[in-house]
Structure formats: C-alpha cells, structure tokens
Short mmCIF file of C-alpha atoms and ligand atoms in Angstrom, two decimals:
data_model
loop_
_atom_site.label_atom_id
_atom_site.label_comp_id
_atom_site.label_asym_id
_atom_site.label_seq_id
_atom_site.Cartn_x
_atom_site.Cartn_y
_atom_site.Cartn_z
CA MET A 1 -168.26 27.69 121.27
CA MET A 2 -166.12 30.26 119.64
CA PRO A 3 -167.23 34.19 118.92
CA HIS A 4 -168.11 34.75 115.14
CA HIS A 5 -167.60 38.64 116.03
CA HIS A 6 -164.77 39.44 116.91
CA ALA A 7 -163.01 42.89 118.55
CA GLY A 8 -161.18 45.06 115.85
CA ASP A 9 -157.87 45.08 115.39
CA ASP A 10 -157.89 48.71 117.09
CA LEU A 11 -159.51 47.59 119.66
CA LEU A 12 -156.41 44.75 120.34
CA ILE A 13 -153.88 46.83 119.54
CA ALA A 14 -155.49 49.80 122.13
CA TYR A 15 -155.94 47.14 124.53
CA ALA A 16 -152.15 45.28 124.54
CA THR A 17 -150.64 48.97 124.69
CA GLY A 18 -153.22 49.95 127.61
CA THR A 19 -154.26 52.75 126.22
CA LEU A 20 -158.12 52.45 126.73
CA ASP A 21 -160.44 53.71 128.97
CA GLU A 22 -161.17 51.80 131.46
CA PRO A 23 -165.12 50.69 130.86
CA VAL A 24 -163.87 49.75 127.39
CA ALA A 25 -160.91 47.34 128.50
CA LEU A 26 -163.14 46.40 130.12
CA VAL A 27 -165.45 44.60 127.32
CA VAL A 28 -162.96 43.66 125.49
CA ALA A 29 -160.88 41.54 128.44
CA THR A 30 -164.28 40.36 128.81
CA HIS A 31 -164.65 39.20 125.26
CA LEU A 32 -161.26 38.12 125.11
CA ALA A 33 -161.77 35.77 128.55
CA LEU A 34 -164.92 34.17 126.17
CA CYS A 35 -162.44 34.22 122.64
CA PRO A 36 -159.52 32.30 122.48
CA LEU A 37 -158.64 34.07 119.02
CA CYS A 38 -158.48 37.61 119.85
CA ARG A 39 -156.89 36.55 123.00
CA ASN A 40 -154.30 34.94 120.82
CA GLU A 41 -154.26 38.35 118.96
CA VAL A 42 -153.28 39.95 121.91
CA VAL A 43 -150.57 37.66 123.18
CA ARG A 44 -149.39 38.38 119.26
CA LEU A 45 -149.30 41.89 119.29
CA GLU A 46 -147.64 42.03 123.34
CA GLU A 47 -145.17 40.43 121.77
CA LEU A 48 -144.50 42.91 119.03
CA GLY A 49 -144.83 45.69 120.55
CA GLY A 50 -142.42 44.13 123.35
CA VAL A 51 -139.49 43.51 120.55
CA LEU A 52 -140.56 46.77 118.73
CA PHE A 53 -140.04 48.78 121.80
CA ASP A 54 -137.80 46.26 123.35
CA GLU A 55 -139.13 46.85 126.84
CA GLN A 56 -138.00 43.94 128.21
CA PRO A 57 -135.56 40.62 127.73
CA ASP A 58 -136.39 37.95 125.16
CA GLU A 59 -136.86 35.65 127.07
CA ALA A 60 -139.41 37.15 129.52
CA LEU A 61 -141.96 37.74 126.30
CA ASN A 62 -141.55 34.55 125.85
CA GLU A 63 -142.62 32.92 128.88
CA SER A 64 -144.70 35.34 130.76
CA SER A 65 -146.81 36.96 128.37
CA PHE A 66 -149.62 35.24 127.95
CA ASP A 67 -149.30 34.03 132.03
CA ALA A 68 -149.49 37.64 132.21
CA LEU A 69 -152.80 38.35 130.21
CA MET A 70 -154.13 36.24 132.11
CA ALA A 71 -152.85 37.65 135.08
CA ARG A 72 -154.37 40.47 134.11
CA LEU A 73 -157.94 39.01 133.23
CA ASP A 74 -158.08 37.23 136.22
CA ALA A 75 -156.65 40.48 138.73
CA PRO A 76 -159.25 42.45 140.72
CA PRO A 77 -159.83 45.44 139.53
CA THR A 78 -158.55 48.16 140.16
CA GLU A 79 -158.10 51.00 143.06
CA THR A 80 -160.05 53.37 141.45
CA ALA A 81 -163.12 50.88 140.32
CA THR A 82 -166.17 51.24 141.71
CA PRO A 83 -168.12 47.92 142.33
CA SER A 84 -171.25 48.40 141.24
CA SER A 85 -174.59 49.16 143.17
CA CYS A 86 -174.68 45.54 145.07
CA GLY A 87 -172.96 46.79 148.58
CA ALA A 88 -169.59 44.95 149.94
CA ALA A 89 -171.87 42.85 151.59
CA ALA A 90 -173.21 40.91 149.13
CA ALA A 91 -169.80 38.68 148.03
CA ASP A 92 -171.72 35.80 145.94
CA SER A 93 -170.86 36.58 142.18
CA GLY A 94 -170.42 33.78 141.02
CA ASP A 95 -173.02 33.50 138.09
CA PRO A 96 -171.77 31.24 135.53
CA ARG A 97 -172.88 33.62 132.50
CA VAL A 98 -170.24 36.09 133.77
CA PRO A 99 -166.49 35.58 132.88
CA ARG A 100 -164.61 36.66 135.39
CA PRO A 101 -162.72 39.81 134.13
CA LEU A 102 -166.31 41.34 134.37
CA ARG A 103 -167.89 39.08 137.45
CA ASP A 104 -165.10 41.34 139.41
CA TYR A 105 -166.48 44.23 138.98
CA LEU A 106 -170.14 43.16 139.31
CA GLY A 107 -168.42 43.25 143.61
CA CYS A 108 -172.36 40.92 143.83
CA HIS A 109 -174.32 38.28 142.37
CA PHE A 110 -174.97 38.66 138.68
CA GLU A 111 -179.22 38.90 139.77
CA GLN A 112 -178.51 41.26 142.89
CA LEU A 113 -177.62 44.06 141.19
CA ASP A 114 -179.46 46.96 141.18
CA TRP A 115 -181.39 46.55 138.19
CA LYS A 116 -183.66 48.93 136.59
CA SER A 117 -186.71 47.93 134.12
CA PHE A 118 -188.00 49.94 131.31
CA GLY A 119 -190.79 47.63 130.27
CA GLY A 120 -188.53 44.54 128.25
CA LEU A 121 -185.79 45.85 129.26
CA GLU A 122 -183.64 45.85 132.41
CA GLU A 123 -179.78 47.50 132.88
CA ALA A 124 -178.02 47.67 135.86
CA SER A 125 -174.95 50.96 135.18
CA LEU A 126 -171.70 49.69 136.13
CA LEU A 127 -168.20 52.08 137.00
CA PRO A 128 -170.13 55.25 137.09
CA GLU A 129 -166.94 56.67 138.08
CA ALA A 130 -165.91 56.58 134.02
CA LYS A 131 -166.99 59.82 132.75
CA GLY A 132 -168.10 60.53 128.79
CA PHE A 133 -168.76 56.36 129.13
CA ARG A 134 -172.37 54.64 129.77
CA THR A 135 -171.68 51.51 130.85
CA ARG A 136 -174.47 48.80 131.76
CA LEU A 137 -175.19 44.80 132.10
CA MET A 138 -178.78 45.38 129.98
CA ARG A 139 -181.80 42.57 129.72
CA ILE A 140 -183.54 42.29 127.24
CA LYS A 141 -186.77 39.74 127.17
CA SER A 142 -186.61 37.16 124.72
CA GLY A 143 -187.74 38.54 121.53
CA THR A 144 -188.30 42.33 122.72
CA ALA A 145 -187.43 44.91 119.92
CA MET A 146 -185.40 47.81 121.10
CA PRO A 147 -185.99 51.08 120.07
CA ALA A 148 -184.22 51.83 116.74
CA HIS A 149 -181.32 54.07 117.47
CA THR A 150 -178.52 55.42 116.10
CA HIS A 151 -175.65 56.45 118.23
CA LYS A 152 -173.59 59.89 118.11
CA GLY A 153 -170.47 58.35 119.08
CA SER A 154 -169.71 54.73 119.14
CA GLU A 155 -171.38 51.37 120.80
CA LEU A 156 -169.76 48.14 122.07
CA THR A 157 -172.10 45.82 123.01
CA LEU A 158 -170.66 42.29 124.40
CA VAL A 159 -173.30 39.60 124.71
CA LEU A 160 -173.64 37.12 127.51
CA ALA A 161 -176.58 35.31 127.61
CA GLY A 162 -178.95 34.48 124.57
CA GLY A 163 -178.86 36.19 121.32
CA PHE A 164 -179.96 39.29 119.50
CA SER A 165 -179.93 40.44 115.63
CA ASP A 166 -180.15 43.35 113.64
CA ASP A 167 -179.19 44.05 110.18
CA GLU A 168 -175.62 43.35 110.53
CA GLY A 169 -175.82 40.12 111.82
CA HIS A 170 -176.32 37.99 114.55
CA TYR A 171 -174.43 37.34 117.99
CA LEU A 172 -174.37 35.22 120.17
CA ARG A 173 -172.46 34.56 123.99
CA GLY A 174 -168.91 35.98 123.19
CA ASP A 175 -169.46 38.10 120.20
CA LEU A 176 -168.67 41.29 120.27
CA ALA A 177 -170.92 44.18 118.42
CA GLU A 178 -168.84 47.47 117.40
CA ALA A 179 -171.06 50.29 116.53
CA GLY A 180 -171.00 53.88 115.25
CA PRO A 181 -172.89 56.78 113.93
CA SER A 182 -173.36 55.42 110.82
CA VAL A 183 -175.07 52.88 111.85
CA ASP A 184 -178.99 53.21 112.34
CA HIS A 185 -180.02 50.20 113.98
CA GLN A 186 -182.42 47.89 115.62
CA PRO A 187 -181.55 45.19 118.02
CA ILE A 188 -184.29 41.80 118.70
CA ALA A 189 -183.27 39.41 121.27
CA ASP A 190 -183.95 36.03 120.27
CA PRO A 191 -186.99 33.96 121.68
CA GLY A 192 -186.19 31.67 123.89
CA GLU A 193 -183.96 33.29 125.91
CA ASP A 194 -183.55 36.44 127.81
CA CYS A 195 -180.50 38.00 126.20
CA ILE A 196 -177.69 39.53 127.89
CA CYS A 197 -174.79 41.83 127.32
CA LEU A 198 -172.78 44.05 128.82
CA ALA A 199 -172.66 47.78 126.47
CA VAL A 200 -170.45 50.24 126.36
CA THR A 201 -171.02 53.79 124.84
CA ASP A 202 -169.28 57.35 125.04
CA ALA A 203 -172.55 58.85 123.93
CA PRO A 204 -175.75 59.04 123.93
CA LEU A 205 -178.09 57.11 121.48
CA ARG A 206 -180.08 59.07 119.60
CA LEU A 207 -184.20 57.10 118.87
CA THR A 208 -184.62 56.94 115.53
CA GLY A 209 -188.07 56.04 114.93
CA PRO A 210 -191.15 57.79 114.53
CA LEU A 211 -191.63 57.71 118.27
CA GLY A 212 -188.18 57.79 118.92
CA ARG A 213 -187.58 61.14 117.72
CA LEU A 214 -190.58 62.15 120.20
CA LEU A 215 -189.20 60.48 122.97
CA ASN A 216 -185.67 61.40 121.88
CA PRO A 217 -185.32 65.54 124.31
CA PHE A 218 -186.50 63.12 126.90
CA LEU A 219 -184.35 59.45 127.34
CA ARG A 220 -181.19 58.68 127.72
CA ILE A 221 -180.70 54.86 126.64
ZN1 ZN B 301 -162.91 37.49 119.18
#
C-alpha cells in the first residue's frame, strides 16, 4: 500500500544532495524503501542536481541514477555506523517488517534488540554515536496513548507496522510524520496490532499533559 504521508521537499532535497545527518538519512532511506513516489522524486532531484552542476556525463546520469539510488538503499551501513546492542553473533535480521536499509543497521533480528519497557511503550536505541540525535525503534502496545508532548526541535516518526493517530492524521506502514515545536500531540496506537515506529528527535521532547509537566524534569522520552 502506498504511504499517504510523505517526506517534505526539504528532506528529499537534502537527502538527494547527501547533506542529511545519518539518523535523519536513515529515516528517509527507510521511507524511500516503502514509498515509490518519494523514491522517484529523489531520482528526479538527483538528475536535476546532476544537470545543474554538470557533475557527470549525461549517459551516466540517465542510466545510473535509479540504480545508484537502489544500491544506496541496499548498501550496508557506513563504517561509522554502529549496529545496535545485539552483538555480532546475532545474524538473523530478516524480519519482514523491517525494510532493508534499516535492517542493516539493526545487525540482528528485530526481536533480539535490547528493548527497554516503559509501560505500554518499549524502545530500543540505535545509532548512539550520532551526537545531538536520539534514534530509536518504538513498539507501542495496540490501543495505548503516548504521553502528550511537544518538541524543542523536530521529530520524525516512520511507521513500520500497525498504525497511530494524532491531531495531524492517521499514520500506517510507510507513513512519515514530521513534527516540530508547533505540534503538541498525543499519538495513540491503533487497536489490533502493536505499532512499531522508527523515530528520530534532535532535541528532548517536552511533556505537556498535567502529569507530564510534573515529570518533565525527570524524564527523557
Ligand atoms: Zn513518500
């Protein structure tokens, strides 16, 4: 099913020009793996960039852009990427819910990640070496409401399984939600299936509910 919520133009342009920080690039690449529309747009932007900057011969551009994009999506993580806490021995990473670019970062099966539980929410941290970002997989129990919160920076959330709703819309597999400081929301996981998301934030969230205001000094979610 084609996603309904896509990466914004600024994200796609930055991805196409290779200027995104690694955690954000990982979210965008994983969305691209699930979204032919944005994938085609990145190819178009890369071709446009090639024409504008005249960096490559025409024949190389026309023939190779899409192949190059697909190769990048399939490529193993760069040397600076540290697979999560699974350990090198756990090689079974074939969960079909996890698209290829992300799967390579996990380094093990989804279920073998070091999940930490917070009530109806479990999370596993990724890319700990990416300073200034918090990158994590989240598994929200079906029907569970997350704490209401806003953001000091930006939050990108990509749904991998199940779905969630907030004031901005309803998000299913492949959908990418972008939230900034102006968004104060309380995502609620759909009933029937746990919601699994890849989320990247570049600043701590700020809880806004009555309980959240009390807990803010003590929590980092
Ligand atoms: Zn898209």
